[in-house]
PDB file of C-alpha atoms in Angstrom:
ATOM      1  CA  MET I 158       8.887  10.861 -44.575  1.00 59.00           C
ATOM      2  CA  LYS I 159       7.775   7.154 -43.870  1.00 64.00           C
ATOM      3  CA  LYS I 160       9.505   7.145 -40.484  1.00 63.00           C
ATOM      4  CA  PHE I 161       7.646  10.815 -39.762  1.00 61.00           C
ATOM      5  CA  GLY I 162       4.422   8.968 -40.618  1.00 67.00           C
ATOM      6  CA  ARG I 163       4.988   6.195 -38.554  1.00 67.00           C
ATOM      7  CA  THR I 164       5.947   8.134 -35.740  1.00 68.00           C
ATOM      8  CA  ILE I 165       2.944  10.254 -35.777  1.00 71.00           C
ATOM      9  CA  TRP I 166       0.580   7.333 -36.201  1.00 66.00           C
ATOM     10  CA  ILE I 167       2.212   5.952 -33.083  1.00 71.00           C
ATOM     11  CA  TRP I 168       1.438   9.060 -31.320  1.00 68.00           C
ATOM     12  CA  ILE I 169      -2.106   9.021 -32.394  1.00 74.00           C
ATOM     13  CA  LEU I 170      -2.752   5.475 -31.055  1.00 70.00           C
ATOM     14  CA  SER I 171      -1.089   5.817 -27.694  1.00 72.00           C
ATOM     15  CA  GLY I 172      -3.396   9.158 -27.139  1.00 67.00           C
ATOM     16  CA  LEU I 173      -6.435   7.391 -28.207  1.00 69.00           C
ATOM     17  CA  ALA I 174      -5.551   4.290 -25.725  1.00 71.00           C
ATOM     18  CA  PHE I 175      -4.768   6.735 -23.058  1.00 66.00           C
ATOM     19  CA  LEU I 176      -7.903   8.650 -23.193  1.00 64.00           C
ATOM     20  CA  GLY I 177      -9.960   5.129 -23.460  1.00 63.00           C
ATOM     21  CA  ALA I 178      -8.036   4.229 -20.069  1.00 58.00           C
ATOM     22  CA  CYS I 179      -8.909   7.370 -18.477  1.00 60.00           C
ATOM     23  CA  GLY I 180     -12.509   7.629 -19.564  1.00 59.00           C
ATOM     24  CA  SER I 181     -13.420   3.678 -19.142  1.00 56.00           C
ATOM     25  CA  ASN I 182     -12.316   3.331 -15.416  1.00 57.00           C
ATOM     26  CA  LYS I 183     -15.136   4.617 -13.433  1.00 67.00           C
ATOM     27  CA  GLY I 184     -14.735   2.283 -10.397  1.00 73.00           C
ATOM     28  CA  LEU I 185     -16.518  -0.943  -9.308  1.00 80.00           C
ATOM     29  CA  SER I 186     -20.193  -1.797 -10.435  1.00 83.00           C
ATOM     30  CA  LYS I 187     -23.108  -1.926  -8.320  1.00 86.00           C
ATOM     31  CA  ASN I 188     -22.662  -5.844  -8.501  1.00 90.00           C
ATOM     32  CA  GLU I 189     -19.156  -6.025  -7.914  1.00 88.00           C
ATOM     33  CA  ARG I 190     -19.092  -3.802  -4.965  1.00 89.00           C
ATOM     34  CA  ALA I 191     -21.897  -5.718  -3.353  1.00 91.00           C
ATOM     35  CA  GLN I 192     -20.051  -8.951  -3.802  1.00 93.00           C
ATOM     36  CA  LEU I 193     -16.857  -7.428  -2.232  1.00 91.00           C
ATOM     37  CA  VAL I 194     -18.564  -6.242   0.694  1.00 92.00           C
ATOM     38  CA  LYS I 195     -20.333  -9.602   1.199  1.00 93.00           C
ATOM     39  CA  GLU I 196     -17.066 -11.187   1.077  1.00 93.00           C
ATOM     40  CA  ARG I 197     -15.544  -8.882   3.174  1.00 93.00           C
ATOM     41  CA  ASP I 198     -18.200  -9.477   5.999  1.00 93.00           C
ATOM     42  CA  SER I 199     -17.814 -13.140   5.626  1.00 93.00           C
ATOM     43  CA  ILE I 200     -13.915 -13.009   6.071  1.00 92.00           C
ATOM     44  CA  GLN I 201     -14.278 -10.751   8.961  1.00 94.00           C
ATOM     45  CA  GLU I 202     -16.837 -13.414  10.682  1.00 92.00           C
ATOM     46  CA  ILE I 203     -14.134 -16.154   9.896  1.00 91.00           C
ATOM     47  CA  ILE I 204     -11.457 -13.970  11.551  1.00 92.00           C
ATOM     48  CA  LYS I 205     -13.544 -13.097  14.416  1.00 92.00           C
ATOM     49  CA  SER I 206     -14.214 -16.616  15.194  1.00 90.00           C
ATOM     50  CA  ARG I 207     -10.366 -17.894  15.072  1.00 89.00           C
ATOM     51  CA  GLU I 208      -9.489 -14.729  17.486  1.00 87.00           C
ATOM     52  CA  ASN I 209     -10.586 -16.703  20.591  1.00 83.00           C
ATOM     53  CA  SER I 210     -10.375 -20.419  19.376  1.00 86.00           C
ATOM     54  CA  CYS I 211      -7.922 -22.737  20.769  1.00 89.00           C
ATOM     55  CA  VAL I 212      -6.030 -24.950  18.316  1.00 86.00           C
ATOM     56  CA  TYR I 213      -4.834 -28.192  19.283  1.00 90.00           C
ATOM     57  CA  GLY I 214      -2.364 -30.581  17.656  1.00 91.00           C
ATOM     58  CA  SER I 215       0.971 -30.653  16.048  1.00 93.00           C
ATOM     59  CA  PRO I 216       3.159 -27.613  15.483  1.00 93.00           C
ATOM     60  CA  GLU I 217       2.664 -27.969  11.808  1.00 93.00           C
ATOM     61  CA  ILE I 218      -1.337 -27.656  12.316  1.00 90.00           C
ATOM     62  CA  ILE I 219      -0.777 -24.587  14.308  1.00 90.00           C
ATOM     63  CA  LYS I 220       1.406 -23.186  11.863  1.00 92.00           C
ATOM     64  CA  GLU I 221      -0.914 -23.666   8.985  1.00 91.00           C
ATOM     65  CA  TYR I 222      -3.720 -22.392  10.925  1.00 91.00           C
ATOM     66  CA  GLY I 223      -1.787 -19.180  11.884  1.00 90.00           C
ATOM     67  CA  ALA I 224      -0.806 -18.931   7.856  1.00 91.00           C
ATOM     68  CA  GLU I 225      -4.435 -19.208   6.916  1.00 92.00           C
ATOM     69  CA  THR I 226      -5.449 -16.570   9.533  1.00 92.00           C
ATOM     70  CA  ARG I 227      -2.706 -14.408   8.028  1.00 93.00           C
ATOM     71  CA  ARG I 228      -3.776 -15.094   4.517  1.00 93.00           C
ATOM     72  CA  LEU I 229      -7.454 -14.033   5.378  1.00 92.00           C
ATOM     73  CA  ARG I 230      -6.137 -10.862   7.035  1.00 94.00           C
ATOM     74  CA  GLU I 231      -4.201  -9.770   3.900  1.00 94.00           C
ATOM     75  CA  GLN I 232      -7.572 -10.759   1.720  1.00 94.00           C
ATOM     76  CA  LEU I 233      -9.422  -8.489   3.954  1.00 94.00           C
ATOM     77  CA  ASN I 234      -6.942  -5.796   3.767  1.00 94.00           C
ATOM     78  CA  GLU I 235      -6.906  -6.064   0.080  1.00 93.00           C
ATOM     79  CA  ILE I 236     -10.693  -5.929  -0.430  1.00 92.00           C
ATOM     80  CA  ASN I 237     -10.653  -2.872   2.112  1.00 94.00           C
ATOM     81  CA  THR I 238      -8.239  -1.324  -0.023  1.00 93.00           C
ATOM     82  CA  ARG I 239     -10.137  -1.813  -3.269  1.00 90.00           C
ATOM     83  CA  LEU I 240     -13.416  -0.430  -1.768  1.00 91.00           C
ATOM     84  CA  GLU I 241     -11.579   2.546  -0.360  1.00 90.00           C
ATOM     85  CA  GLU I 242     -10.027   3.404  -3.900  1.00 88.00           C
ATOM     86  CA  ASP I 243     -13.714   3.153  -5.271  1.00 86.00           C
ATOM     87  CA  ASP I 244     -14.796   5.327  -2.881  1.00 85.00           C
ATOM     88  CA  ALA I 245     -11.872   7.962  -3.806  1.00 82.00           C
ATOM     89  CA  LYS I 246     -12.637   7.721  -7.455  1.00 79.00           C
ATOM     90  CA  LYS I 247     -16.462   8.604  -7.072  1.00 75.00           C
ATOM     91  CA  LYS I 248     -15.624  11.761  -5.092  1.00 67.00           C
TER      92      LYS I 248
END
């Protein structure tokens, strides 16, 4: 009987956790969304300025510059993905 009661208790808690997770995630708040849009615009400007720039220096410096540009593009992709997912949740 103890094992049955424990199993039922686990099922009840699991169900409540599932309902809480489903109901609480409604997307980004207005402030979070505004901050992401502002960050996205900032990164886009940086990438745009880097596209036509000439980099002089050692191969290590050029490699670091390229790596930083790739990191910014990845960050931009992540932000765009979050914003698209938020738009999809609201529909």
